[in-house]
């Protein structure tokens, strides 16, 4: 599965570029908010940054954290700035990063 999503395994994963709908979502621990506010969303040790197609999936992805936040990313902004998107066979959306200047918004917190 990791090779399918371009995790940290350096394999040549062949993805077709696809255009997502207007918004994608990311659920994560709130401890990363300050980092994201400064640096944007980056894949760190992974090859791609992973995004979800809807808020419910992002919420489930973030449930492994005690205090989570869900971000909504404006894909229209990203496409206009020539970002590439890929869609993994298991439904995960992938991109290299989401930097400042791209519209992303914290939707809500879910306290554990």
mmCIF file of N, CA, C and O in Angstrom:
data_model
loop_
_atom_site.group_PDB
_atom_site.id
_atom_site.type_symbol
_atom_site.label_atom_id
_atom_site.label_comp_id
_atom_site.label_asym_id
_atom_site.label_seq_id
_atom_site.Cartn_x
_atom_site.Cartn_y
_atom_site.Cartn_z
ATOM 1 N N UNK A 1 0.831 -1.193 0.000
ATOM 2 C CA UNK A 1 0.000 0.000 0.000
ATOM 3 C C UNK A 1 0.872 1.251 0.000
ATOM 4 O O UNK A 1 0.568 2.200 -0.703
ATOM 5 N N UNK A 2 1.929 1.263 0.785
ATOM 6 C CA UNK A 2 2.779 2.455 0.821
ATOM 7 C C UNK A 2 3.348 2.763 -0.552
ATOM 8 O O UNK A 2 3.420 3.914 -0.943
ATOM 9 N N UNK A 3 3.745 1.738 -1.288
ATOM 10 C CA UNK A 3 4.284 1.980 -2.622
ATOM 11 C C UNK A 3 3.210 2.567 -3.527
ATOM 12 O O UNK A 3 3.492 3.349 -4.419
ATOM 13 N N UNK A 4 1.968 2.198 -3.289
ATOM 14 C CA UNK A 4 0.850 2.741 -4.056
ATOM 15 C C UNK A 4 0.637 4.221 -3.788
ATOM 16 O O UNK A 4 0.143 4.943 -4.642
ATOM 17 N N UNK A 5 0.956 4.660 -2.605
ATOM 18 C CA UNK A 5 0.696 6.043 -2.219
ATOM 19 C C UNK A 5 1.942 6.902 -2.216
ATOM 20 O O UNK A 5 1.882 8.069 -1.901
ATOM 21 N N UNK A 6 3.072 6.331 -2.544
ATOM 22 C CA UNK A 6 4.293 7.126 -2.560
ATOM 23 C C UNK A 6 4.721 7.535 -1.173
ATOM 24 O O UNK A 6 5.092 8.674 -0.948
ATOM 25 N N UNK A 7 4.675 6.592 -0.231
ATOM 26 C CA UNK A 7 5.139 6.907 1.130
ATOM 27 C C UNK A 7 6.636 7.160 1.080
ATOM 28 O O UNK A 7 7.113 7.863 0.217
ATOM 29 N N UNK A 8 7.380 6.599 1.978
ATOM 30 C CA UNK A 8 8.810 6.893 2.039
ATOM 31 C C UNK A 8 9.645 5.903 1.242
ATOM 32 O O UNK A 8 10.858 6.014 1.187
ATOM 33 N N UNK A 9 9.003 4.937 0.608
ATOM 34 C CA UNK A 9 9.737 3.959 -0.181
ATOM 35 C C UNK A 9 10.068 4.577 -1.536
ATOM 36 O O UNK A 9 9.163 4.956 -2.278
ATOM 37 N N UNK A 10 11.349 4.723 -1.872
ATOM 38 C CA UNK A 10 11.711 5.387 -3.130
ATOM 39 C C UNK A 10 11.508 4.487 -4.343
ATOM 40 O O UNK A 10 12.445 3.916 -4.883
ATOM 41 N N UNK A 11 10.258 4.325 -4.757
ATOM 42 C CA UNK A 11 9.945 3.535 -5.941
ATOM 43 C C UNK A 11 9.407 4.465 -7.019
ATOM 44 O O UNK A 11 8.922 5.559 -6.729
ATOM 45 N N UNK A 12 9.480 4.023 -8.237
ATOM 46 C CA UNK A 12 8.934 4.804 -9.343
ATOM 47 C C UNK A 12 7.450 4.471 -9.479
ATOM 48 O O UNK A 12 7.075 3.512 -10.131
ATOM 49 N N UNK A 13 6.624 5.247 -8.812
ATOM 50 C CA UNK A 13 5.186 5.029 -8.845
ATOM 51 C C UNK A 13 4.630 5.831 -10.013
ATOM 52 O O UNK A 13 4.821 7.037 -10.088
ATOM 53 N N UNK A 14 3.963 5.151 -10.907
ATOM 54 C CA UNK A 14 3.423 5.819 -12.086
ATOM 55 C C UNK A 14 1.980 6.233 -11.807
ATOM 56 O O UNK A 14 1.103 5.397 -11.699
ATOM 57 N N UNK A 15 1.776 7.519 -11.673
ATOM 58 C CA UNK A 15 0.443 8.063 -11.473
ATOM 59 C C UNK A 15 0.061 8.895 -12.685
ATOM 60 O O UNK A 15 0.902 9.583 -13.254
ATOM 61 N N UNK A 16 -1.201 8.833 -13.031
ATOM 62 C CA UNK A 16 -1.717 9.753 -14.028
ATOM 63 C C UNK A 16 -2.141 11.014 -13.308
ATOM 64 O O UNK A 16 -2.757 10.949 -12.236
ATOM 65 N N UNK A 17 -1.837 12.139 -13.904
ATOM 66 C CA UNK A 17 -2.272 13.399 -13.315
ATOM 67 C C UNK A 17 -3.784 13.529 -13.510
ATOM 68 O O UNK A 17 -4.301 13.276 -14.595
ATOM 69 N N UNK A 18 -4.471 13.864 -12.437
ATOM 70 C CA UNK A 18 -5.921 14.055 -12.491
ATOM 71 C C UNK A 18 -6.269 15.338 -11.750
ATOM 72 O O UNK A 18 -5.516 15.794 -10.893
ATOM 73 N N UNK A 19 -7.398 15.905 -12.085
ATOM 74 C CA UNK A 19 -7.844 17.126 -11.438
ATOM 75 C C UNK A 19 -8.941 16.800 -10.443
ATOM 76 O O UNK A 19 -9.970 16.244 -10.817
ATOM 77 N N UNK A 20 -8.729 17.144 -9.190
ATOM 78 C CA UNK A 20 -9.754 16.873 -8.176
ATOM 79 C C UNK A 20 -10.883 17.891 -8.264
ATOM 80 O O UNK A 20 -10.797 18.872 -8.989
ATOM 81 N N UNK A 21 -11.905 17.636 -7.464
ATOM 82 C CA UNK A 21 -12.956 18.650 -7.385
ATOM 83 C C UNK A 21 -12.407 19.859 -6.634
ATOM 84 O O UNK A 21 -11.222 19.902 -6.317
ATOM 85 N N UNK A 22 -13.244 20.795 -6.317
ATOM 86 C CA UNK A 22 -12.786 22.085 -5.795
ATOM 87 C C UNK A 22 -11.999 21.990 -4.486
ATOM 88 O O UNK A 22 -11.033 22.712 -4.275
ATOM 89 N N UNK A 23 -12.402 21.088 -3.592
ATOM 90 C CA UNK A 23 -11.745 20.993 -2.285
ATOM 91 C C UNK A 23 -11.289 19.566 -1.989
ATOM 92 O O UNK A 23 -11.962 18.597 -2.338
ATOM 93 N N UNK A 24 -10.139 19.456 -1.319
ATOM 94 C CA UNK A 24 -9.687 18.216 -0.699
ATOM 95 C C UNK A 24 -9.434 18.514 0.768
ATOM 96 O O UNK A 24 -9.387 19.686 1.173
ATOM 97 N N UNK A 25 -9.252 17.472 1.574
ATOM 98 C CA UNK A 25 -9.198 17.636 3.021
ATOM 99 C C UNK A 25 -8.017 16.892 3.615
ATOM 100 O O UNK A 25 -7.542 15.906 3.066
ATOM 101 N N UNK A 26 -7.570 17.366 4.777
ATOM 102 C CA UNK A 26 -6.478 16.733 5.504
ATOM 103 C C UNK A 26 -6.787 16.777 6.993
ATOM 104 O O UNK A 26 -7.040 17.844 7.541
ATOM 105 N N UNK A 27 -6.785 15.615 7.636
ATOM 106 C CA UNK A 27 -6.969 15.531 9.083
ATOM 107 C C UNK A 27 -5.644 15.225 9.753
ATOM 108 O O UNK A 27 -4.906 14.358 9.297
ATOM 109 N N UNK A 28 -5.333 15.960 10.820
ATOM 110 C CA UNK A 28 -4.047 15.751 11.503
ATOM 111 C C UNK A 28 -4.120 16.222 12.949
ATOM 112 O O UNK A 28 -5.091 16.854 13.360
ATOM 113 N N UNK A 29 -3.088 15.935 13.684
ATOM 114 C CA UNK A 29 -2.979 16.358 15.071
ATOM 115 C C UNK A 29 -2.784 17.866 15.134
ATOM 116 O O UNK A 29 -2.056 18.442 14.323
ATOM 117 N N UNK A 30 -3.406 18.497 16.120
ATOM 118 C CA UNK A 30 -3.302 19.949 16.232
ATOM 119 C C UNK A 30 -1.885 20.430 16.545
ATOM 120 O O UNK A 30 -1.571 21.595 16.337
ATOM 121 N N UNK A 31 -0.996 19.519 16.979
ATOM 122 C CA UNK A 31 0.379 19.935 17.280
ATOM 123 C C UNK A 31 1.117 20.416 16.025
ATOM 124 O O UNK A 31 2.139 21.074 16.125
ATOM 125 N N UNK A 32 0.582 20.111 14.841
ATOM 126 C CA UNK A 32 1.218 20.534 13.599
ATOM 127 C C UNK A 32 0.724 21.883 13.082
ATOM 128 O O UNK A 32 1.239 22.384 12.081
ATOM 129 N N UNK A 33 -0.255 22.487 13.737
ATOM 130 C CA UNK A 33 -0.836 23.739 13.252
ATOM 131 C C UNK A 33 0.219 24.825 13.101
ATOM 132 O O UNK A 33 0.298 25.486 12.070
ATOM 133 N N UNK A 34 1.037 25.028 14.108
ATOM 134 C CA UNK A 34 2.051 26.084 14.048
ATOM 135 C C UNK A 34 3.034 25.834 12.902
ATOM 136 O O UNK A 34 3.381 26.743 12.161
ATOM 137 N N UNK A 35 3.470 24.586 12.756
ATOM 138 C CA UNK A 35 4.382 24.229 11.668
ATOM 139 C C UNK A 35 3.740 24.552 10.314
ATOM 140 O O UNK A 35 4.376 25.138 9.434
ATOM 141 N N UNK A 36 2.482 24.176 10.134
ATOM 142 C CA UNK A 36 1.778 24.411 8.872
ATOM 143 C C UNK A 36 1.589 25.901 8.629
ATOM 144 O O UNK A 36 1.751 26.381 7.504
ATOM 145 N N UNK A 37 1.269 26.644 9.674
ATOM 146 C CA UNK A 37 1.112 28.091 9.524
ATOM 147 C C UNK A 37 2.396 28.748 9.024
ATOM 148 O O UNK A 37 2.355 29.733 8.297
ATOM 149 N N UNK A 38 3.539 28.189 9.393
ATOM 150 C CA UNK A 38 4.832 28.752 8.994
ATOM 151 C C UNK A 38 5.323 28.177 7.664
ATOM 152 O O UNK A 38 5.772 28.899 6.790
ATOM 153 N N UNK A 39 5.220 26.855 7.505
ATOM 154 C CA UNK A 39 5.850 26.158 6.378
ATOM 155 C C UNK A 39 4.905 25.651 5.301
ATOM 156 O O UNK A 39 5.362 25.166 4.269
ATOM 157 N N UNK A 40 3.623 25.673 5.548
ATOM 158 C CA UNK A 40 2.687 25.034 4.636
ATOM 159 C C UNK A 40 2.631 23.544 4.917
ATOM 160 O O UNK A 40 3.209 23.056 5.887
ATOM 161 N N UNK A 41 1.942 22.831 4.077
ATOM 162 C CA UNK A 41 1.821 21.377 4.228
ATOM 163 C C UNK A 41 2.829 20.718 3.301
ATOM 164 O O UNK A 41 2.772 20.898 2.093
ATOM 165 N N UNK A 42 3.748 19.970 3.891
ATOM 166 C CA UNK A 42 4.784 19.301 3.105
ATOM 167 C C UNK A 42 4.792 17.818 3.460
ATOM 168 O O UNK A 42 4.355 17.429 4.548
ATOM 169 N N UNK A 43 5.309 16.973 2.581
ATOM 170 C CA UNK A 43 5.255 15.534 2.840
ATOM 171 C C UNK A 43 6.272 15.026 3.860
ATOM 172 O O UNK A 43 6.212 13.869 4.249
ATOM 173 N N UNK A 44 7.186 15.861 4.308
ATOM 174 C CA UNK A 44 8.267 15.461 5.220
ATOM 175 C C UNK A 44 9.022 14.282 4.616
ATOM 176 O O UNK A 44 9.638 14.414 3.584
ATOM 177 N N UNK A 45 8.964 13.093 5.239
ATOM 178 C CA UNK A 45 9.726 11.946 4.750
ATOM 179 C C UNK A 45 9.012 11.181 3.639
ATOM 180 O O UNK A 45 9.582 10.270 3.048
ATOM 181 N N UNK A 46 7.775 11.510 3.387
ATOM 182 C CA UNK A 46 7.035 10.844 2.319
ATOM 183 C C UNK A 46 7.362 11.487 0.974
ATOM 184 O O UNK A 46 7.880 12.594 0.911
ATOM 185 N N UNK A 47 7.005 10.808 -0.090
ATOM 186 C CA UNK A 47 7.218 11.348 -1.426
ATOM 187 C C UNK A 47 6.118 12.328 -1.817
ATOM 188 O O UNK A 47 6.337 13.236 -2.612
ATOM 189 N N UNK A 48 4.920 12.130 -1.258
ATOM 190 C CA UNK A 48 3.777 12.979 -1.565
ATOM 191 C C UNK A 48 3.020 13.323 -0.288
ATOM 192 O O UNK A 48 3.063 12.580 0.692
ATOM 193 N N UNK A 49 2.324 14.429 -0.343
ATOM 194 C CA UNK A 49 1.420 14.816 0.740
ATOM 195 C C UNK A 49 0.075 14.184 0.431
ATOM 196 O O UNK A 49 -0.416 14.259 -0.686
ATOM 197 N N UNK A 50 -0.525 13.548 1.432
ATOM 198 C CA UNK A 50 -1.761 12.795 1.248
ATOM 199 C C UNK A 50 -2.972 13.642 1.616
ATOM 200 O O UNK A 50 -2.990 14.278 2.668
ATOM 201 N N UNK A 51 -3.996 13.604 0.772
ATOM 202 C CA UNK A 51 -5.234 14.345 1.005
ATOM 203 C C UNK A 51 -6.428 13.416 0.822
ATOM 204 O O UNK A 51 -6.346 12.411 0.118
ATOM 205 N N UNK A 52 -7.533 13.781 1.457
ATOM 206 C CA UNK A 52 -8.764 12.988 1.385
ATOM 207 C C UNK A 52 -9.798 13.697 0.529
ATOM 208 O O UNK A 52 -9.822 14.924 0.448
ATOM 209 N N UNK A 53 -10.681 12.917 -0.052
ATOM 210 C CA UNK A 53 -11.684 13.477 -0.952
ATOM 211 C C UNK A 53 -12.832 14.168 -0.234
ATOM 212 O O UNK A 53 -13.542 14.970 -0.831
ATOM 213 N N UNK A 54 -13.008 13.859 1.056
ATOM 214 C CA UNK A 54 -14.095 14.525 1.785
ATOM 215 C C UNK A 54 -13.733 14.671 3.260
ATOM 216 O O UNK A 54 -12.800 14.048 3.762
ATOM 217 N N UNK A 55 -14.508 15.478 3.915
ATOM 218 C CA UNK A 55 -14.285 15.809 5.314
ATOM 219 C C UNK A 55 -14.380 14.572 6.218
ATOM 220 O O UNK A 55 -13.616 14.424 7.160
ATOM 221 N N UNK A 56 -15.315 13.680 5.931
ATOM 222 C CA UNK A 56 -15.496 12.488 6.769
ATOM 223 C C UNK A 56 -14.266 11.583 6.745
ATOM 224 O O UNK A 56 -13.853 11.064 7.778
ATOM 225 N N UNK A 57 -13.684 11.401 5.570
ATOM 226 C CA UNK A 57 -12.479 10.572 5.463
ATOM 227 C C UNK A 57 -11.322 11.238 6.197
ATOM 228 O O UNK A 57 -10.572 10.592 6.922
ATOM 229 N N UNK A 58 -11.175 12.548 6.034
ATOM 230 C CA UNK A 58 -10.106 13.286 6.730
ATOM 231 C C UNK A 58 -10.279 13.170 8.238
ATOM 232 O O UNK A 58 -9.314 13.008 8.979
ATOM 233 N N UNK A 59 -11.511 13.235 8.692
ATOM 234 C CA UNK A 59 -11.806 13.106 10.122
ATOM 235 C C UNK A 59 -11.380 11.728 10.617
ATOM 236 O O UNK A 59 -10.739 11.604 11.659
ATOM 237 N N UNK A 60 -11.683 10.683 9.857
ATOM 238 C CA UNK A 60 -11.282 9.320 10.236
ATOM 239 C C UNK A 60 -9.762 9.182 10.248
ATOM 240 O O UNK A 60 -9.195 8.534 11.116
ATOM 241 N N UNK A 61 -9.099 9.783 9.275
ATOM 242 C CA UNK A 61 -7.629 9.723 9.219
ATOM 243 C C UNK A 61 -7.011 10.405 10.436
ATOM 244 O O UNK A 61 -5.992 9.969 10.951
ATOM 245 N N UNK A 62 -7.625 11.463 10.887
ATOM 246 C CA UNK A 62 -7.096 12.204 12.020
ATOM 247 C C UNK A 62 -7.491 11.639 13.371
ATOM 248 O O UNK A 62 -6.984 12.073 14.396
ATOM 249 N N UNK A 63 -8.384 10.653 13.400
ATOM 250 C CA UNK A 63 -8.862 10.117 14.673
ATOM 251 C C UNK A 63 -7.783 9.424 15.498
ATOM 252 O O UNK A 63 -7.947 9.235 16.686
ATOM 253 N N UNK A 64 -6.684 9.073 14.869
ATOM 254 C CA UNK A 64 -5.605 8.429 15.632
ATOM 255 C C UNK A 64 -4.886 9.417 16.545
ATOM 256 O O UNK A 64 -4.042 9.051 17.327
ATOM 257 N N UNK A 65 -5.230 10.693 16.431
ATOM 258 C CA UNK A 65 -4.636 11.736 17.258
ATOM 259 C C UNK A 65 -5.624 12.167 18.340
ATOM 260 O O UNK A 65 -6.818 12.170 18.130
ATOM 261 N N UNK A 66 -5.096 12.572 19.481
ATOM 262 C CA UNK A 66 -5.979 12.949 20.583
ATOM 263 C C UNK A 66 -6.662 14.287 20.343
ATOM 264 O O UNK A 66 -7.795 14.494 20.743
ATOM 265 N N UNK A 67 -5.978 15.208 19.691
ATOM 266 C CA UNK A 67 -6.564 16.517 19.380
ATOM 267 C C UNK A 67 -6.327 16.769 17.906
ATOM 268 O O UNK A 67 -5.199 16.971 17.479
ATOM 269 N N UNK A 68 -7.386 16.758 17.139
ATOM 270 C CA UNK A 68 -7.198 16.859 15.704
ATOM 271 C C UNK A 68 -7.815 18.116 15.120
ATOM 272 O O UNK A 68 -8.691 18.744 15.710
ATOM 273 N N UNK A 69 -7.329 18.437 13.950
ATOM 274 C CA UNK A 69 -7.865 19.529 13.157
ATOM 275 C C UNK A 69 -8.024 19.001 11.735
ATOM 276 O O UNK A 69 -7.256 18.152 11.295
ATOM 277 N N UNK A 70 -9.040 19.473 11.048
ATOM 278 C CA UNK A 70 -9.240 19.120 9.644
ATOM 279 C C UNK A 70 -9.075 20.389 8.819
ATOM 280 O O UNK A 70 -9.649 21.428 9.139
ATOM 281 N N UNK A 71 -8.261 20.302 7.798
ATOM 282 C CA UNK A 71 -8.041 21.414 6.872
ATOM 283 C C UNK A 71 -8.811 21.160 5.579
ATOM 284 O O UNK A 71 -8.879 20.025 5.112
ATOM 285 N N UNK A 72 -9.342 22.224 5.001
ATOM 286 C CA UNK A 72 -9.942 22.167 3.666
ATOM 287 C C UNK A 72 -9.012 22.926 2.721
ATOM 288 O O UNK A 72 -8.685 24.080 2.963
ATOM 289 N N UNK A 73 -8.592 22.261 1.654
ATOM 290 C CA UNK A 73 -7.638 22.834 0.712
ATOM 291 C C UNK A 73 -8.361 23.214 -0.575
ATOM 292 O O UNK A 73 -9.084 22.399 -1.156
ATOM 293 N N UNK A 74 -8.147 24.436 -1.035
ATOM 294 C CA UNK A 74 -8.770 24.919 -2.259
ATOM 295 C C UNK A 74 -7.943 24.453 -3.457
ATOM 296 O O UNK A 74 -6.898 25.025 -3.769
ATOM 297 N N UNK A 75 -8.403 23.421 -4.117
ATOM 298 C CA UNK A 75 -7.653 22.834 -5.234
ATOM 299 C C UNK A 75 -7.672 23.725 -6.472
ATOM 300 O O UNK A 75 -6.734 23.690 -7.267
ATOM 301 N N UNK A 76 -8.702 24.513 -6.617
ATOM 302 C CA UNK A 76 -8.767 25.431 -7.763
ATOM 303 C C UNK A 76 -7.569 26.381 -7.732
ATOM 304 O O UNK A 76 -6.916 26.610 -8.747
ATOM 305 N N UNK A 77 -7.260 26.918 -6.537
ATOM 306 C CA UNK A 77 -6.075 27.776 -6.381
ATOM 307 C C UNK A 77 -4.804 27.029 -6.787
ATOM 308 O O UNK A 77 -3.930 27.576 -7.451
ATOM 309 N N UNK A 78 -4.706 25.781 -6.357
ATOM 310 C CA UNK A 78 -3.502 25.003 -6.630
ATOM 311 C C UNK A 78 -3.352 24.709 -8.117
ATOM 312 O O UNK A 78 -2.252 24.808 -8.671
ATOM 313 N N UNK A 79 -4.443 24.362 -8.775
ATOM 314 C CA UNK A 79 -4.396 24.073 -10.205
ATOM 315 C C UNK A 79 -3.994 25.322 -10.981
ATOM 316 O O UNK A 79 -3.184 25.258 -11.912
ATOM 317 N N UNK A 80 -4.520 26.473 -10.576
ATOM 318 C CA UNK A 80 -4.154 27.735 -11.236
ATOM 319 C C UNK A 80 -2.669 28.048 -11.085
ATOM 320 O O UNK A 80 -2.085 28.734 -11.906
ATOM 321 N N UNK A 81 -2.045 27.531 -10.001
ATOM 322 C CA UNK A 81 -0.614 27.756 -9.781
ATOM 323 C C UNK A 81 0.225 26.552 -10.229
ATOM 324 O O UNK A 81 1.361 26.384 -9.813
ATOM 325 N N UNK A 82 -0.366 25.714 -11.074
ATOM 326 C CA UNK A 82 0.329 24.593 -11.719
ATOM 327 C C UNK A 82 0.761 23.466 -10.781
ATOM 328 O O UNK A 82 1.771 22.797 -11.026
ATOM 329 N N UNK A 83 0.044 23.250 -9.698
ATOM 330 C CA UNK A 83 0.284 22.079 -8.856
ATOM 331 C C UNK A 83 -0.263 20.852 -9.567
ATOM 332 O O UNK A 83 -1.260 20.933 -10.286
ATOM 333 N N UNK A 84 0.361 19.716 -9.353
ATOM 334 C CA UNK A 84 -0.110 18.452 -9.921
ATOM 335 C C UNK A 84 -0.804 17.633 -8.844
ATOM 336 O O UNK A 84 -0.364 17.619 -7.686
ATOM 337 N N UNK A 85 -1.839 16.931 -9.234
ATOM 338 C CA UNK A 85 -2.557 16.022 -8.347
ATOM 339 C C UNK A 85 -2.570 14.632 -8.963
ATOM 340 O O UNK A 85 -2.668 14.488 -10.182
ATOM 341 N N UNK A 86 -2.499 13.641 -8.087
ATOM 342 C CA UNK A 86 -2.548 12.244 -8.502
ATOM 343 C C UNK A 86 -3.545 11.534 -7.596
ATOM 344 O O UNK A 86 -3.740 11.924 -6.446
ATOM 345 N N UNK A 87 -4.157 10.484 -8.111
ATOM 346 C CA UNK A 87 -5.154 9.742 -7.348
ATOM 347 C C UNK A 87 -4.708 8.295 -7.262
ATOM 348 O O UNK A 87 -4.612 7.605 -8.276
ATOM 349 N N UNK A 88 -4.427 7.826 -6.050
ATOM 350 C CA UNK A 88 -3.972 6.462 -5.829
ATOM 351 C C UNK A 88 -5.132 5.484 -6.025
ATOM 352 O O UNK A 88 -6.297 5.856 -5.898
ATOM 353 N N UNK A 89 -4.794 4.228 -6.293
ATOM 354 C CA UNK A 89 -5.836 3.218 -6.523
ATOM 355 C C UNK A 89 -6.729 2.997 -5.305
ATOM 356 O O UNK A 89 -7.847 2.530 -5.437
ATOM 357 N N UNK A 90 -6.247 3.346 -4.117
ATOM 358 C CA UNK A 90 -7.080 3.172 -2.923
ATOM 359 C C UNK A 90 -7.794 4.466 -2.526
ATOM 360 O O UNK A 90 -8.300 4.589 -1.413
ATOM 361 N N UNK A 91 -7.826 5.449 -3.417
ATOM 362 C CA UNK A 91 -8.640 6.642 -3.193
ATOM 363 C C UNK A 91 -7.945 7.819 -2.535
ATOM 364 O O UNK A 91 -8.575 8.844 -2.298
ATOM 365 N N UNK A 92 -6.656 7.690 -2.241
ATOM 366 C CA UNK A 92 -5.927 8.784 -1.610
ATOM 367 C C UNK A 92 -5.459 9.764 -2.685
ATOM 368 O O UNK A 92 -4.945 9.362 -3.724
ATOM 369 N N UNK A 93 -5.667 11.056 -2.440
ATOM 370 C CA UNK A 93 -5.173 12.098 -3.342
ATOM 371 C C UNK A 93 -3.765 12.477 -2.920
ATOM 372 O O UNK A 93 -3.471 12.564 -1.718
ATOM 373 N N UNK A 94 -2.899 12.714 -3.890
ATOM 374 C CA UNK A 94 -1.495 12.995 -3.621
ATOM 375 C C UNK A 94 -1.069 14.269 -4.344
ATOM 376 O O UNK A 94 -1.491 14.531 -5.469
ATOM 377 N N UNK A 95 -0.213 15.041 -3.678
ATOM 378 C CA UNK A 95 0.429 16.194 -4.288
ATOM 379 C C UNK A 95 1.763 16.382 -3.573
ATOM 380 O O UNK A 95 1.989 15.809 -2.509
ATOM 381 N N UNK A 96 2.642 17.165 -4.144
ATOM 382 C CA UNK A 96 3.969 17.345 -3.539
ATOM 383 C C UNK A 96 3.935 18.216 -2.287
ATOM 384 O O UNK A 96 4.715 18.008 -1.371
ATOM 385 N N UNK A 97 3.050 19.209 -2.250
ATOM 386 C CA UNK A 97 2.994 20.109 -1.100
ATOM 387 C C UNK A 97 1.798 21.040 -1.245
ATOM 388 O O UNK A 97 1.176 21.119 -2.294
ATOM 389 N N UNK A 98 1.499 21.741 -0.156
ATOM 390 C CA UNK A 98 0.484 22.794 -0.163
ATOM 391 C C UNK A 98 1.100 23.965 0.595
ATOM 392 O O UNK A 98 1.171 23.950 1.821
ATOM 393 N N UNK A 99 1.604 24.958 -0.139
ATOM 394 C CA UNK A 99 2.317 26.053 0.492
ATOM 395 C C UNK A 99 1.442 27.263 0.733
ATOM 396 O O UNK A 99 0.334 27.366 0.212
ATOM 397 N N UNK A 100 2.010 28.201 1.483
ATOM 398 C CA UNK A 100 1.366 29.480 1.723
ATOM 399 C C UNK A 100 1.040 30.126 0.381
ATOM 400 O O UNK A 100 1.776 29.984 -0.581
ATOM 401 N N UNK A 101 -0.040 30.835 0.332
ATOM 402 C CA UNK A 101 -0.492 31.412 -0.924
ATOM 403 C C UNK A 101 -1.594 30.565 -1.527
ATOM 404 O O UNK A 101 -2.340 31.006 -2.376
ATOM 405 N N UNK A 102 -1.674 29.329 -1.078
ATOM 406 C CA UNK A 102 -2.774 28.451 -1.457
ATOM 407 C C UNK A 102 -3.795 28.550 -0.340
ATOM 408 O O UNK A 102 -3.458 28.558 0.840
ATOM 409 N N UNK A 103 -5.013 28.605 -0.713
ATOM 410 C CA UNK A 103 -6.070 28.757 0.269
ATOM 411 C C UNK A 103 -6.338 27.437 0.978
ATOM 412 O O UNK A 103 -6.834 26.489 0.377
ATOM 413 N N UNK A 104 -5.929 27.343 2.248
ATOM 414 C CA UNK A 104 -6.363 26.220 3.063
ATOM 415 C C UNK A 104 -6.879 26.762 4.380
ATOM 416 O O UNK A 104 -6.404 27.746 4.904
ATOM 417 N N UNK A 105 -7.905 26.123 4.873
ATOM 418 C CA UNK A 105 -8.643 26.643 6.019
ATOM 419 C C UNK A 105 -8.837 25.551 7.059
ATOM 420 O O UNK A 105 -9.195 24.425 6.711
ATOM 421 N N UNK A 106 -8.597 25.893 8.318
ATOM 422 C CA UNK A 106 -8.896 24.974 9.415
ATOM 423 C C UNK A 106 -10.409 24.921 9.570
ATOM 424 O O UNK A 106 -11.061 25.946 9.720
ATOM 425 N N UNK A 107 -10.987 23.735 9.512
ATOM 426 C CA UNK A 107 -12.427 23.615 9.614
ATOM 427 C C UNK A 107 -12.895 23.517 11.062
ATOM 428 O O UNK A 107 -13.812 24.206 11.463
ATOM 429 N N UNK A 108 -12.292 22.609 11.831
ATOM 430 C CA UNK A 108 -12.709 22.458 13.224
ATOM 431 C C UNK A 108 -11.738 21.579 13.972
ATOM 432 O O UNK A 108 -10.930 20.896 13.376
ATOM 433 N N UNK A 109 -11.863 21.621 15.261
ATOM 434 C CA UNK A 109 -11.082 20.747 16.128
ATOM 435 C C UNK A 109 -11.997 19.682 16.702
ATOM 436 O O UNK A 109 -13.168 19.919 16.938
ATOM 437 N N UNK A 110 -11.427 18.538 16.931
ATOM 438 C CA UNK A 110 -12.151 17.461 17.593
ATOM 439 C C UNK A 110 -11.287 17.032 18.768
ATOM 440 O O UNK A 110 -10.250 16.429 18.588
ATOM 441 N N UNK A 111 -11.654 17.423 19.969
ATOM 442 C CA UNK A 111 -10.850 17.135 21.160
ATOM 443 C C UNK A 111 -11.072 15.708 21.626
ATOM 444 O O UNK A 111 -12.196 15.241 21.700
ATOM 445 N N UNK A 112 -9.962 15.032 21.930
ATOM 446 C CA UNK A 112 -10.047 13.646 22.384
ATOM 447 C C UNK A 112 -10.202 13.551 23.861
ATOM 448 O O UNK A 112 -10.281 14.462 24.605
#
